[in-house]
PDB file of C-alpha atoms in Angstrom:
ATOM      1  CA  TYR A   1      -9.692  12.611   1.212  1.00 85.00           C
ATOM      2  CA  ARG A   2      -7.750  15.322   3.022  1.00 86.00           C
ATOM      3  CA  ALA A   3     -10.535  15.674   5.566  1.00 92.00           C
ATOM      4  CA  LEU A   4     -10.532  11.912   6.162  1.00 87.00           C
ATOM      5  CA  ALA A   5      -6.731  11.672   6.360  1.00 86.00           C
ATOM      6  CA  GLY A   6      -6.635  14.599   8.772  1.00 88.00           C
ATOM      7  CA  SER A   7      -9.243  13.064  11.063  1.00 94.00           C
ATOM      8  CA  VAL A   8      -7.583   9.669  11.672  1.00 89.00           C
ATOM      9  CA  SER A   9      -4.210   8.608  13.018  1.00 85.00           C
ATOM     10  CA  LYS A  10      -3.229   6.544   9.955  1.00 85.00           C
ATOM     11  CA  VAL A  11      -4.677   5.684   6.563  1.00 87.00           C
ATOM     12  CA  LEU A  12      -3.925   2.131   5.434  1.00 90.00           C
ATOM     13  CA  GLY A  13      -3.767   1.737   1.688  1.00 90.00           C
ATOM     14  CA  ILE A  14      -3.116  -0.702  -1.130  1.00 89.00           C
ATOM     15  CA  TRP A  15      -3.616  -0.288  -4.864  1.00 83.00           C
ATOM     16  CA  ASP A  16      -6.443  -1.763  -6.871  1.00 75.00           C
ATOM     17  CA  ASP A  17      -6.570  -2.969 -10.460  1.00 63.00           C
ATOM     18  CA  HIS A  18      -6.387   0.574 -11.916  1.00 66.00           C
ATOM     19  CA  ASP A  19      -3.621   2.125  -9.808  1.00 64.00           C
ATOM     20  CA  MET A  20      -0.623   0.740 -11.687  1.00 69.00           C
ATOM     21  CA  GLY A  21      -1.348   2.616 -14.905  1.00 70.00           C
ATOM     22  CA  LEU A  22      -3.147  -0.164 -16.735  1.00 71.00           C
ATOM     23  CA  ASN A  23      -6.516  -1.724 -16.056  1.00 73.00           C
ATOM     24  CA  ASP A  24      -5.723  -5.128 -14.544  1.00 70.00           C
ATOM     25  CA  GLY A  25      -1.985  -4.356 -14.763  1.00 68.00           C
ATOM     26  CA  ASP A  26       0.393  -6.980 -13.398  1.00 71.00           C
ATOM     27  CA  ALA A  27       4.092  -7.414 -12.554  1.00 70.00           C
ATOM     28  CA  ARG A  28       5.082  -6.925 -16.204  1.00 79.00           C
ATOM     29  CA  TYR A  29       3.957  -3.283 -16.150  1.00 81.00           C
ATOM     30  CA  ARG A  30       6.981  -1.173 -17.096  1.00 84.00           C
ATOM     31  CA  TRP A  31       6.404   1.652 -14.602  1.00 86.00           C
ATOM     32  CA  LYS A  32       5.548  -0.429 -11.537  1.00 85.00           C
ATOM     33  CA  ALA A  33       8.348   1.036  -9.363  1.00 88.00           C
ATOM     34  CA  GLU A  34       7.323   4.589 -10.226  1.00 90.00           C
ATOM     35  CA  SER A  35       3.666   3.765  -9.558  1.00 87.00           C
ATOM     36  CA  GLN A  36       4.621   2.271  -6.195  1.00 90.00           C
ATOM     37  CA  GLU A  37       6.534   5.409  -5.239  1.00 93.00           C
ATOM     38  CA  ALA A  38       3.609   7.631  -6.264  1.00 92.00           C
ATOM     39  CA  LEU A  39       1.133   5.549  -4.230  1.00 91.00           C
ATOM     40  CA  LEU A  40       3.322   5.591  -1.130  1.00 93.00           C
ATOM     41  CA  ASP A  41       3.815   9.355  -1.495  1.00 94.00           C
ATOM     42  CA  PHE A  42       0.035   9.807  -1.760  1.00 90.00           C
ATOM     43  CA  LEU A  43      -0.542   7.682   1.350  1.00 90.00           C
ATOM     44  CA  GLY A  44       2.038   9.700   3.306  1.00 90.00           C
ATOM     45  CA  GLU A  45       4.285   6.697   3.878  1.00 92.00           C
ATOM     46  CA  PRO A  46       7.464   7.960   5.623  1.00 93.00           C
ATOM     47  CA  PRO A  47      10.737   7.992   3.641  1.00 95.00           C
ATOM     48  CA  GLN A  48      12.264   5.369   5.977  1.00 96.00           C
ATOM     49  CA  SER A  49       9.296   2.986   5.645  1.00 95.00           C
ATOM     50  CA  PRO A  50      10.200  -0.613   4.738  1.00 94.00           C
ATOM     51  CA  ARG A  51       7.465  -0.456   2.084  1.00 94.00           C
ATOM     52  CA  ARG A  52       9.680   1.900   0.072  1.00 95.00           C
ATOM     53  CA  GLY A  53      12.484  -0.667  -0.160  1.00 95.00           C
ATOM     54  CA  GLN A  54      10.460  -3.748  -1.055  1.00 94.00           C
ATOM     55  CA  ARG A  55       8.943  -5.011  -4.272  1.00 88.00           C
ATOM     56  CA  GLY A  56       5.215  -4.387  -4.001  1.00 87.00           C
ATOM     57  CA  VAL A  57       3.154  -2.402  -1.522  1.00 90.00           C
ATOM     58  CA  TRP A  58       1.997  -5.257   0.718  1.00 93.00           C
ATOM     59  CA  ASP A  59       2.044  -4.683   4.457  1.00 95.00           C
ATOM     60  CA  ARG A  60       0.816  -6.086   7.739  1.00 95.00           C
ATOM     61  CA  TYR A  61      -0.428  -4.268  10.803  1.00 93.00           C
ATOM     62  CA  VAL A  62      -1.205  -5.746  14.201  1.00 94.00           C
ATOM     63  CA  LEU A  63      -3.622  -3.615  16.197  1.00 91.00           C
ATOM     64  CA  PRO A  64      -4.787  -3.964  19.777  1.00 91.00           C
ATOM     65  CA  GLY A  65      -8.152  -5.664  20.133  1.00 89.00           C
ATOM     66  CA  PRO A  66     -10.250  -6.758  23.079  1.00 90.00           C
ATOM     67  CA  PRO A  67      -8.294  -7.673  26.214  1.00 93.00           C
ATOM     68  CA  GLY A  68      -5.879 -10.502  25.425  1.00 92.00           C
ATOM     69  CA  ARG A  69      -6.520 -10.317  21.673  1.00 95.00           C
ATOM     70  CA  ARG A  70      -5.140  -8.495  18.659  1.00 94.00           C
ATOM     71  CA  VAL A  71      -6.395  -7.730  15.174  1.00 93.00           C
ATOM     72  CA  ALA A  72      -4.110  -8.425  12.190  1.00 94.00           C
ATOM     73  CA  VAL A  73      -4.693  -6.450   8.997  1.00 94.00           C
ATOM     74  CA  HIS A  74      -2.940  -7.826   5.912  1.00 95.00           C
ATOM     75  CA  LEU A  75      -2.692  -5.676   2.785  1.00 93.00           C
ATOM     76  CA  LEU A  76      -2.011  -8.051  -0.123  1.00 90.00           C
ATOM     77  CA  ASP A  77      -0.248  -7.065  -3.328  1.00 83.00           C
ATOM     78  CA  VAL A  78      -0.891  -9.915  -5.732  1.00 75.00           C
ATOM     79  CA  ARG A  79       0.309  -8.185  -8.900  1.00 68.00           C
TER      80      ARG A  79
END
């Protein structure tokens, strides 16, 4: 992972059904805030990132595409 993270400008990340401490964990999981902080630390999310102040780790990125177009990447947090 370090080799990958060091070779690209940014790693986009979201958790899956095992990353909140329970298999198929949901919003009732007691340690969700702590799990969110740990994930964002792992991803290298800056301390001032809006993701650190919101409930959930969802995000949206708009990247340049072909001339006159853009690519939107939506990271959904449906827990």
